[in-house]
mmCIF file with all atom_site columns, C-alpha atoms in Angstrom:
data_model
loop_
_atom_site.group_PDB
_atom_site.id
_atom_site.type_symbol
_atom_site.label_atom_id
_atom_site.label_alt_id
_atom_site.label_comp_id
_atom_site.label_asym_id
_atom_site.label_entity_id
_atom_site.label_seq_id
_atom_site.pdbx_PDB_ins_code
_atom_site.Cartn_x
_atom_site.Cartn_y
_atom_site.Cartn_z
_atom_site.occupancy
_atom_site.B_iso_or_equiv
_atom_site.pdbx_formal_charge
_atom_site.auth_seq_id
_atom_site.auth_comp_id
_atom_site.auth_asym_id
_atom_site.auth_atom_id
_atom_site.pdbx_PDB_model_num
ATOM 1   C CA . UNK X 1 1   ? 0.000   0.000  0.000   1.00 58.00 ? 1   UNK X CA 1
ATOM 2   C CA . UNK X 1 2   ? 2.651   2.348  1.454   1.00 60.00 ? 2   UNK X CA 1
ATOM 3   C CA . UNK X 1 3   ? 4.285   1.703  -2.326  1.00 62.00 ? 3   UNK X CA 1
ATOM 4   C CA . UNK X 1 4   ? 1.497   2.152  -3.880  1.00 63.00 ? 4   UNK X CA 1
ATOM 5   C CA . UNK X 1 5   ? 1.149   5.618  -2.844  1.00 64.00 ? 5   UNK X CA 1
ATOM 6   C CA . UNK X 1 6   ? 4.813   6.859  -3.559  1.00 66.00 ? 6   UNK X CA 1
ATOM 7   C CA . UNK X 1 7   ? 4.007   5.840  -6.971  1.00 67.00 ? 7   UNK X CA 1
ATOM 8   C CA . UNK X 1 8   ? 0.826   7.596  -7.260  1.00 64.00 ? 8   UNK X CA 1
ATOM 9   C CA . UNK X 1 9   ? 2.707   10.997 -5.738  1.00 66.00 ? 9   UNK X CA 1
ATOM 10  C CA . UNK X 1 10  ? 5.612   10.372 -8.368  1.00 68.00 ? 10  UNK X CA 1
ATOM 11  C CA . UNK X 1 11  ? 3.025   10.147 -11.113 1.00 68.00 ? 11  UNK X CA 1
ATOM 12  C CA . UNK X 1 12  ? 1.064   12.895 -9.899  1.00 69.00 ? 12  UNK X CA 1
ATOM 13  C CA . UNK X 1 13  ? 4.205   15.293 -9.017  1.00 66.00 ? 13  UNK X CA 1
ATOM 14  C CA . UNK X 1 14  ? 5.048   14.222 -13.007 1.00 64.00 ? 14  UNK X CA 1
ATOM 15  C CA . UNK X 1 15  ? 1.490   15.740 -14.263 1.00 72.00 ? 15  UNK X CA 1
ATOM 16  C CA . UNK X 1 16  ? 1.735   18.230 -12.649 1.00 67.00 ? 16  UNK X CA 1
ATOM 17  C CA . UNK X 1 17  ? 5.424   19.514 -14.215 1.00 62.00 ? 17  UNK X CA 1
ATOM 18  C CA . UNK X 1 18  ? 3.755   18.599 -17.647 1.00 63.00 ? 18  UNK X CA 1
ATOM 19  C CA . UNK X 1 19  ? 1.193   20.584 -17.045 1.00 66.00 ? 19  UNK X CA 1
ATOM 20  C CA . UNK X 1 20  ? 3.241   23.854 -15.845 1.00 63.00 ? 20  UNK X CA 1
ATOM 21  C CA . UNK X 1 21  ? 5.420   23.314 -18.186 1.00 65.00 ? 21  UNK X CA 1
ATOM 22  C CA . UNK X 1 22  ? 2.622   23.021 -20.983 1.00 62.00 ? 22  UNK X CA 1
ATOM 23  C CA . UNK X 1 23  ? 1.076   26.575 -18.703 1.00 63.00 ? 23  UNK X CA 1
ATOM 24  C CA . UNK X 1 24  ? 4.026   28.148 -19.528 1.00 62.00 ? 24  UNK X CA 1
ATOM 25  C CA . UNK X 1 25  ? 4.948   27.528 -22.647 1.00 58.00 ? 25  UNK X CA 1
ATOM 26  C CA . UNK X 1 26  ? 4.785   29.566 -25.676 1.00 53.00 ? 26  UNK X CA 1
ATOM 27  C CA . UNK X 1 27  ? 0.840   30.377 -26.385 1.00 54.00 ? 27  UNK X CA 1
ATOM 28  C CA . UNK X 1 28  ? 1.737   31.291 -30.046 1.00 52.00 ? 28  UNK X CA 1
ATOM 29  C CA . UNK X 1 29  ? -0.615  29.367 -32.698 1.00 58.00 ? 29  UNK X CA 1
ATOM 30  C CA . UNK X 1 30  ? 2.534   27.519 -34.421 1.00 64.00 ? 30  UNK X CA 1
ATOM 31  C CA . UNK X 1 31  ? 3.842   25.856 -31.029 1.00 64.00 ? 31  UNK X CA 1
ATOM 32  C CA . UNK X 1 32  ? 4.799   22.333 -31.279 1.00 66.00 ? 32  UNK X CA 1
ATOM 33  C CA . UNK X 1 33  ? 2.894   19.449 -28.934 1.00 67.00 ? 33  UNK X CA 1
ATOM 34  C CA . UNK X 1 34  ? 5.374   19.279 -25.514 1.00 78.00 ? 34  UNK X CA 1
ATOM 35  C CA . UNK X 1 35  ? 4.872   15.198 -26.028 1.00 79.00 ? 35  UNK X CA 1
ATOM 36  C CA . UNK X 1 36  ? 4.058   13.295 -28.966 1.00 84.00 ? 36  UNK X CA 1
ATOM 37  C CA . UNK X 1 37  ? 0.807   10.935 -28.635 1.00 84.00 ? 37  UNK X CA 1
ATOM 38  C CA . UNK X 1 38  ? 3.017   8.060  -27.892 1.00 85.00 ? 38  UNK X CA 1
ATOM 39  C CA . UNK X 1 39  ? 4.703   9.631  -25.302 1.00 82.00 ? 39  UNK X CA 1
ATOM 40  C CA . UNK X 1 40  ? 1.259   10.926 -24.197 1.00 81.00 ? 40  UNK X CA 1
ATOM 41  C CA . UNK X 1 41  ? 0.206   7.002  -23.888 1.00 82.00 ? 41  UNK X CA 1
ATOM 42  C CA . UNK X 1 42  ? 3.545   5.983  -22.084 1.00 82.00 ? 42  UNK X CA 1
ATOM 43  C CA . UNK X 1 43  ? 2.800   8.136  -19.615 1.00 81.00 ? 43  UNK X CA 1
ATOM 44  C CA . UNK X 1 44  ? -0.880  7.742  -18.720 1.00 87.00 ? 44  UNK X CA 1
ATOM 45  C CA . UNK X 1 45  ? -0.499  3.610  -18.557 1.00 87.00 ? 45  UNK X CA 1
ATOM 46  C CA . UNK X 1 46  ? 1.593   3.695  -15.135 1.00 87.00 ? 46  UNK X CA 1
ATOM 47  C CA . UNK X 1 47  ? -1.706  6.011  -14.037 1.00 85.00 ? 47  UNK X CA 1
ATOM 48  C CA . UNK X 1 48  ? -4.146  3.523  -14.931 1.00 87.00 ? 48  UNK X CA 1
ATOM 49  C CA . UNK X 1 49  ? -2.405  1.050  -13.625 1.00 90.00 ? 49  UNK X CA 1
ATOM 50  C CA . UNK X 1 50  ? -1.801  3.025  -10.220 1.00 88.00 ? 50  UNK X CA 1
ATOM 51  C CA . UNK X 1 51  ? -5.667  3.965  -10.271 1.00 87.00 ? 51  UNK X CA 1
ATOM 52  C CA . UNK X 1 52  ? -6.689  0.138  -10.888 1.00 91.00 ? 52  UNK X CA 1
ATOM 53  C CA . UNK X 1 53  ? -4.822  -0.886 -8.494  1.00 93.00 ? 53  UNK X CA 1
ATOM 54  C CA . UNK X 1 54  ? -6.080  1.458  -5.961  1.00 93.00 ? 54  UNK X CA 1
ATOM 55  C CA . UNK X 1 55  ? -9.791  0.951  -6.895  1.00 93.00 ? 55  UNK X CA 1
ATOM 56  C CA . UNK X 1 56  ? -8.938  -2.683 -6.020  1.00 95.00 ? 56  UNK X CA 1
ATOM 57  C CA . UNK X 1 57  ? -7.464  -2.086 -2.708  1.00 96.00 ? 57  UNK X CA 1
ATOM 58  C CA . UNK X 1 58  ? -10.839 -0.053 -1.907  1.00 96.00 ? 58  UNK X CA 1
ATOM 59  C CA . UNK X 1 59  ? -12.819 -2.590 -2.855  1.00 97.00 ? 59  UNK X CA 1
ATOM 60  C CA . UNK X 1 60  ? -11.057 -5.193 -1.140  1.00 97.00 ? 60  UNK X CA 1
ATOM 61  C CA . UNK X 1 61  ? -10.988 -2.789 1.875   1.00 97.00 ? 61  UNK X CA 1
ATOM 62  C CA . UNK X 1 62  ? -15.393 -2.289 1.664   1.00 98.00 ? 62  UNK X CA 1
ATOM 63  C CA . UNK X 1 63  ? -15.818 -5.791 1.670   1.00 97.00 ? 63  UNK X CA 1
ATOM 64  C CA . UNK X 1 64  ? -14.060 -7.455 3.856   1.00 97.00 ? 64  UNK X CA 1
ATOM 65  C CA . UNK X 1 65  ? -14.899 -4.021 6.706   1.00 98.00 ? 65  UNK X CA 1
ATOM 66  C CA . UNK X 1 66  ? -18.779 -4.785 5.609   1.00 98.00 ? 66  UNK X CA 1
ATOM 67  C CA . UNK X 1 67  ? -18.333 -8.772 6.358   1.00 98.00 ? 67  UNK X CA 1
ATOM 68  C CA . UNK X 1 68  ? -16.620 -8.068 9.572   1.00 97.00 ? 68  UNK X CA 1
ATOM 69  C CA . UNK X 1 69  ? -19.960 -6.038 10.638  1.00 97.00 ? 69  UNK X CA 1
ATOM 70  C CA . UNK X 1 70  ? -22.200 -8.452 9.537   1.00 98.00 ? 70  UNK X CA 1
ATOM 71  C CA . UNK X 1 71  ? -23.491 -6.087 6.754   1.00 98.00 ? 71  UNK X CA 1
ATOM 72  C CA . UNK X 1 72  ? -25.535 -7.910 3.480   1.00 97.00 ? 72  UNK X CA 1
ATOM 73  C CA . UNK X 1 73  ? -24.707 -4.844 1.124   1.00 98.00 ? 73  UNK X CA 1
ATOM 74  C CA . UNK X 1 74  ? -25.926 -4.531 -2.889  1.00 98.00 ? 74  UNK X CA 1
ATOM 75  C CA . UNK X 1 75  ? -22.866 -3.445 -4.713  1.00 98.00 ? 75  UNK X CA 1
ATOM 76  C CA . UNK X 1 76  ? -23.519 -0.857 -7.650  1.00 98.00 ? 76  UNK X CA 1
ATOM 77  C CA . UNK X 1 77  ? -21.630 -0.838 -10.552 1.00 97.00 ? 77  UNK X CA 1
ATOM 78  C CA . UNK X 1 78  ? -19.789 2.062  -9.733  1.00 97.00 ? 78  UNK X CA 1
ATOM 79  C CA . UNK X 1 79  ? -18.505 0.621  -6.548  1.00 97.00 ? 79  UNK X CA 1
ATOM 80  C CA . UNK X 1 80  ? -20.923 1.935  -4.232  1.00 98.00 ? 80  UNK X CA 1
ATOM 81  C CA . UNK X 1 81  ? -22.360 -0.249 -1.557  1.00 98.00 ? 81  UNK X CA 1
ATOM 82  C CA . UNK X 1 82  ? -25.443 0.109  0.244   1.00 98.00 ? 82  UNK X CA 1
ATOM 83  C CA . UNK X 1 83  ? -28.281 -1.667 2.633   1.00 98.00 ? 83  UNK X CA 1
ATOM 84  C CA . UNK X 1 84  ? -31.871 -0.490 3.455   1.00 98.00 ? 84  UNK X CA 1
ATOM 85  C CA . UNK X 1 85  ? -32.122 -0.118 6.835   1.00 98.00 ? 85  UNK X CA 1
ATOM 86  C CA . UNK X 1 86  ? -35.962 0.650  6.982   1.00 98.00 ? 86  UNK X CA 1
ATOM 87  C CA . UNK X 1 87  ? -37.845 1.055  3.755   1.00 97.00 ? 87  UNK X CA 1
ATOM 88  C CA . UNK X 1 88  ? -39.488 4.174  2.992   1.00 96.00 ? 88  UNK X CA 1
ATOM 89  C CA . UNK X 1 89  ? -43.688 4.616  1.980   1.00 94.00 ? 89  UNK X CA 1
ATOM 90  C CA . UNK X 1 90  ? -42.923 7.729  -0.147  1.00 90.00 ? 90  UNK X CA 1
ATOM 91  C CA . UNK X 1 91  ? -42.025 8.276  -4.249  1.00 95.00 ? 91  UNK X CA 1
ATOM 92  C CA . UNK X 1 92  ? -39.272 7.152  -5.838  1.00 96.00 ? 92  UNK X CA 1
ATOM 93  C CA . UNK X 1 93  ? -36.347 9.706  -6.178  1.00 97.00 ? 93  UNK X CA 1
ATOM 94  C CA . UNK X 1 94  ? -35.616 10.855 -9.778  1.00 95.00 ? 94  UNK X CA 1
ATOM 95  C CA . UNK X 1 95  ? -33.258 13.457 -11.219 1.00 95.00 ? 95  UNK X CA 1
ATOM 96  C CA . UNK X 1 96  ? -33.407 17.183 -9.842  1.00 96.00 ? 96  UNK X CA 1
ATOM 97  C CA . UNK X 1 97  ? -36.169 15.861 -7.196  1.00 96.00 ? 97  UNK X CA 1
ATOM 98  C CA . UNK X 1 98  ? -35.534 17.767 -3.711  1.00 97.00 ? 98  UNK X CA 1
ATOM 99  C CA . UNK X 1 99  ? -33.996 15.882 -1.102  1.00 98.00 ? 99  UNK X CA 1
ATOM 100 C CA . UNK X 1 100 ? -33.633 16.204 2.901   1.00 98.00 ? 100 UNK X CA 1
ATOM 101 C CA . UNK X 1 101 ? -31.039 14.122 4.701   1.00 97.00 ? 101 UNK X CA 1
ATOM 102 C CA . UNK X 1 102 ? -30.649 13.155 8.341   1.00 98.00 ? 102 UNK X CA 1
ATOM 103 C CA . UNK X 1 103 ? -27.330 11.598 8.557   1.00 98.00 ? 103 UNK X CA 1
ATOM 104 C CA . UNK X 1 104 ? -24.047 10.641 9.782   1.00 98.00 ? 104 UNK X CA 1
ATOM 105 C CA . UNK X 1 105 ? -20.776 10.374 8.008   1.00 98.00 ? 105 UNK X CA 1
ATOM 106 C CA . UNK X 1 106 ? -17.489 8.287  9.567   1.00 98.00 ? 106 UNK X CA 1
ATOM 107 C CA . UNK X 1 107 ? -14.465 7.665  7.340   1.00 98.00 ? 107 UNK X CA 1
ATOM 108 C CA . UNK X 1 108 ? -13.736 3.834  7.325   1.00 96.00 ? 108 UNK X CA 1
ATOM 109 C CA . UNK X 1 109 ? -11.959 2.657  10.907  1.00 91.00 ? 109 UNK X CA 1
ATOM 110 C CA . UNK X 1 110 ? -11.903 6.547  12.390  1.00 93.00 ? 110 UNK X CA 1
ATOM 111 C CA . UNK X 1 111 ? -15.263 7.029  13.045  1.00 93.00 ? 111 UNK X CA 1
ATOM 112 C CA . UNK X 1 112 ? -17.895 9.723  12.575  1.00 97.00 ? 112 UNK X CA 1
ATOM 113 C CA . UNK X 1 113 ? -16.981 13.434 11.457  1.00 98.00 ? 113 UNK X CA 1
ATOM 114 C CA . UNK X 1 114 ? -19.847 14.938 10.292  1.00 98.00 ? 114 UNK X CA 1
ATOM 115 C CA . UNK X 1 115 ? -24.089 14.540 11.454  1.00 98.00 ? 115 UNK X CA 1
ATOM 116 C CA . UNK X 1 116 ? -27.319 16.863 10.847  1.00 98.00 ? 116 UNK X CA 1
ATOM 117 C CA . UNK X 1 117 ? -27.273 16.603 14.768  1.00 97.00 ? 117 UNK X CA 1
ATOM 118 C CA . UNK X 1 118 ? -24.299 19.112 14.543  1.00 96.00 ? 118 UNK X CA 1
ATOM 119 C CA . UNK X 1 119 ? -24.831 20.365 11.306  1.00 97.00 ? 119 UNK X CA 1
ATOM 120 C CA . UNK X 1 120 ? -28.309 20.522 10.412  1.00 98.00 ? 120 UNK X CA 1
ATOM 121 C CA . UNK X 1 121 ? -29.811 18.359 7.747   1.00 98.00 ? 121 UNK X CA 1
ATOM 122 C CA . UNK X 1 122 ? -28.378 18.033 4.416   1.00 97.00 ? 122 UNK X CA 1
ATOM 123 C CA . UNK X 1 123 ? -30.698 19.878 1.659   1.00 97.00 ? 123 UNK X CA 1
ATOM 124 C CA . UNK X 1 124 ? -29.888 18.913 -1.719  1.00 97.00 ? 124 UNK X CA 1
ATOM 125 C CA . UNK X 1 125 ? -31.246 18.453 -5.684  1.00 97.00 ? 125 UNK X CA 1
ATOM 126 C CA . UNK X 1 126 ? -30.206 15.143 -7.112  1.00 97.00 ? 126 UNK X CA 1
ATOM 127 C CA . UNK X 1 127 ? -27.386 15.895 -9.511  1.00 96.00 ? 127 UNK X CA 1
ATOM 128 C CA . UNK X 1 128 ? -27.911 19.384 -9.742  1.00 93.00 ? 128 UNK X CA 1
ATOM 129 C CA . UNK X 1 129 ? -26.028 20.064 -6.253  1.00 92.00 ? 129 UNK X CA 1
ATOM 130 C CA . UNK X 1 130 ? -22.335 20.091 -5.573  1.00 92.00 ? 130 UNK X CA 1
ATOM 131 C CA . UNK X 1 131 ? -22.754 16.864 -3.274  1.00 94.00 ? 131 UNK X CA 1
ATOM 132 C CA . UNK X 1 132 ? -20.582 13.552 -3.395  1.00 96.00 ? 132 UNK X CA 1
ATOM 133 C CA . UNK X 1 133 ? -21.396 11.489 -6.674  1.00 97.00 ? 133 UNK X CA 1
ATOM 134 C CA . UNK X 1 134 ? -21.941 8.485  -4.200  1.00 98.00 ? 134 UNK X CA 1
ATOM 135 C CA . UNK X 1 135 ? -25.050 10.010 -1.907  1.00 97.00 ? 135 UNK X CA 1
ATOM 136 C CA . UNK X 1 136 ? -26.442 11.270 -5.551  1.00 96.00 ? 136 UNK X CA 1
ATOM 137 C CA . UNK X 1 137 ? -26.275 7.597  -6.660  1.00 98.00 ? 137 UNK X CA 1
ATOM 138 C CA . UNK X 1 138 ? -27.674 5.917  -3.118  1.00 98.00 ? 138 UNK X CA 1
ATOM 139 C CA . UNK X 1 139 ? -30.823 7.828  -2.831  1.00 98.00 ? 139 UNK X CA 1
ATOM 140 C CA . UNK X 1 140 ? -31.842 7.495  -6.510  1.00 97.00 ? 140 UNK X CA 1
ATOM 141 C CA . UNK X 1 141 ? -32.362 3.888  -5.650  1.00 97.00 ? 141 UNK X CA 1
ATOM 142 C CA . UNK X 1 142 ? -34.362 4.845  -2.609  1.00 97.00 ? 142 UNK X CA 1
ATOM 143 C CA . UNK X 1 143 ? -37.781 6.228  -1.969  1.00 97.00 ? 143 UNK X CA 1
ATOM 144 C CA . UNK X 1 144 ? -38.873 8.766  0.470   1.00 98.00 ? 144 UNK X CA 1
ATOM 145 C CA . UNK X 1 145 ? -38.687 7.674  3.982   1.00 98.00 ? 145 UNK X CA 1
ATOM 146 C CA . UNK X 1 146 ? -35.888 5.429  3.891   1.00 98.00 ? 146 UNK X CA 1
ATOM 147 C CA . UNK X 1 147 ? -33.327 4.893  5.617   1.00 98.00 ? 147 UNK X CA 1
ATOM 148 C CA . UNK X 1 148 ? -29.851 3.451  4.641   1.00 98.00 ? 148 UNK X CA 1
ATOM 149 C CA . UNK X 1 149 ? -26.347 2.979  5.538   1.00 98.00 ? 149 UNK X CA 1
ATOM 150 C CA . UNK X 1 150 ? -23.905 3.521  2.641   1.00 98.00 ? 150 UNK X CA 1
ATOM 151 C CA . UNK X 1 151 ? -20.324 2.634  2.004   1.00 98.00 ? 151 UNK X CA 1
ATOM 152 C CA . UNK X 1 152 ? -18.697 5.180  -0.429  1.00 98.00 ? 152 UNK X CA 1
ATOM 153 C CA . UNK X 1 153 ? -15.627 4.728  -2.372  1.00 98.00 ? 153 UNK X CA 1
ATOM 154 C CA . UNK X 1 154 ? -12.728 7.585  -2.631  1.00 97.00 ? 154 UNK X CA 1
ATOM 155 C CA . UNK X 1 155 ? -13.776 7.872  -6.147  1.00 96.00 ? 155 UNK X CA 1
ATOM 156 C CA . UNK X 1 156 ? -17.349 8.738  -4.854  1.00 97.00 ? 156 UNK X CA 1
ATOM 157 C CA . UNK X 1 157 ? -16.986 10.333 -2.310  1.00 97.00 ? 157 UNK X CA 1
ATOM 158 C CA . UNK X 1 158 ? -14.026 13.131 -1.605  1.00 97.00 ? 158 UNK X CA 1
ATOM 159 C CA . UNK X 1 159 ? -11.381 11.778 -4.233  1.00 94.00 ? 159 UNK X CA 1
ATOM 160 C CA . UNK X 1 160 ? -7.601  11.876 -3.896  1.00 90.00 ? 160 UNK X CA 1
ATOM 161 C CA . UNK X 1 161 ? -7.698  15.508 -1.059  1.00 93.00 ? 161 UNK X CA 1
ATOM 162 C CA . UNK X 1 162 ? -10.917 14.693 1.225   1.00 95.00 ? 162 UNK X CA 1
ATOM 163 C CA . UNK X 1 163 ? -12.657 17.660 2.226   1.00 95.00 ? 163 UNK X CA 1
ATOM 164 C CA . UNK X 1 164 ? -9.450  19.689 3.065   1.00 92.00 ? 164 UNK X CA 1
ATOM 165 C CA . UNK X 1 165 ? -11.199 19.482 6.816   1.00 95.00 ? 165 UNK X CA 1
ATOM 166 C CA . UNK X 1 166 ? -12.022 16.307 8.683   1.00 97.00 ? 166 UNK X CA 1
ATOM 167 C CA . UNK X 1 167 ? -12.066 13.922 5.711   1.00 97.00 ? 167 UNK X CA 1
ATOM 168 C CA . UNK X 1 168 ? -8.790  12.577 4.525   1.00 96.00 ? 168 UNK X CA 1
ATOM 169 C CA . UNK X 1 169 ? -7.480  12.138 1.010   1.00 95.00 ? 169 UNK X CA 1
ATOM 170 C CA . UNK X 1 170 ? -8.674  8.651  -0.710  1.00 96.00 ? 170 UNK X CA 1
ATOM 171 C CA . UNK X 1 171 ? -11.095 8.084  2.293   1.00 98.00 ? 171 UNK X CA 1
ATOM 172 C CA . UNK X 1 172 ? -13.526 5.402  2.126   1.00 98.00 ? 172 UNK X CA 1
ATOM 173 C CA . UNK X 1 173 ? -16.912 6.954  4.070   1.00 98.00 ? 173 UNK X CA 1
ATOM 174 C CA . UNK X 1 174 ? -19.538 5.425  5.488   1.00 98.00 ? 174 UNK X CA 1
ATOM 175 C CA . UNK X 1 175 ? -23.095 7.228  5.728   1.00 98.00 ? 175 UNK X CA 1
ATOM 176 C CA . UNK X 1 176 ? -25.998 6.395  7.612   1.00 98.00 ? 176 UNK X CA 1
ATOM 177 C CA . UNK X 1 177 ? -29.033 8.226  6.101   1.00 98.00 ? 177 UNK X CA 1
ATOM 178 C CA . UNK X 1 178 ? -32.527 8.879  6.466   1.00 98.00 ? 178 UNK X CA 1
ATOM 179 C CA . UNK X 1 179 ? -34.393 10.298 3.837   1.00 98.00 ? 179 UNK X CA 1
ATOM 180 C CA . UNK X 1 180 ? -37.122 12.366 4.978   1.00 97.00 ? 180 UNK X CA 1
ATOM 181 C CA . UNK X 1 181 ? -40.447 12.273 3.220   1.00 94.00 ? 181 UNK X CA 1
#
């Protein structure tokens, strides 16, 4: 794992040199391509390859921390993993429908950091809100009233810098959620 990441740092500290380089560069019309396409290619497979990897580890991660609890999950394709908790009564959420959370959030093995008991409840329109891609996701396969708990992949949740507060970079999170009608 630990080498894992001091590849992914190397890659990224490479990217980002191309891409000050490529910032500061000559702007005129004529300029010449800073890498040819195969270069281009050489460079992006160790990513992909780092990124795989580190999907894998996450997933590996989920599943064995959601056995260990006891937790039947449904895994989406994206890699998010959920449970109903209580079934709701209400509609079925679509795209842009209004949404009201009650919830917790705990990153994987650290425990909670944020709630609506601290923060007041989470107000939100499905995919038209700057919220994680993973709670957009969950409650589109819920109805109103339900509640759920929710494991959330870096990728879905806070990415490669967390929330630059009290979530870490390439956390995994875990919500628990209530819907309200």
């Amino acid at each position: 794992m630990i080498q894992t990441m001091k590849q992914l740092l190397t890659y990224l500290a490479l990217i980002s040199l191309l891409m000050l380089q490529v910032a500061c560069s000559n702007s005129g019309k004529n300029r010449k391509p800073v890498f040819s396409d195969q270069e281009m290619k050489n460079l992006q497979e160790p990513l992909v390859r780092v990124n795989q990897n580190l999907t894998e580890q996450d997933e590996i991660r989920m599943r064995k921390y959601a056995e260990r609890m006891g937790w039947d999950m449904i895994q989406t394709k994206s890699g998010l993993r959920y449970m109903i908790l209580e079934a709701g009564q209400g509609d079925s959420i679509q795209d842009k429908s209004p949404v009201e959370l009650k919830y917790q959030i705990s990153v994987l093995n650290h425990g909670p950091v944020y709630s609506s008991d601290s923060l007041g409840n989470k107000n939100f329109y499905v995919n038209h809100s700057d919220i994680e891609e993973g709670l957009n996701e969950a409650v589109q396969l819920m109805t109103y009233g339900t509640k759920a708990r929710l494991l959330v992949p870096p990728h879905l949740g806070f990415g490669l810098r967390g929330d630059d507060w009290l979530i870490p970079a390439r956390a995994i999170l875990i919500y628990e959620i209530e819907i309200l009608p």
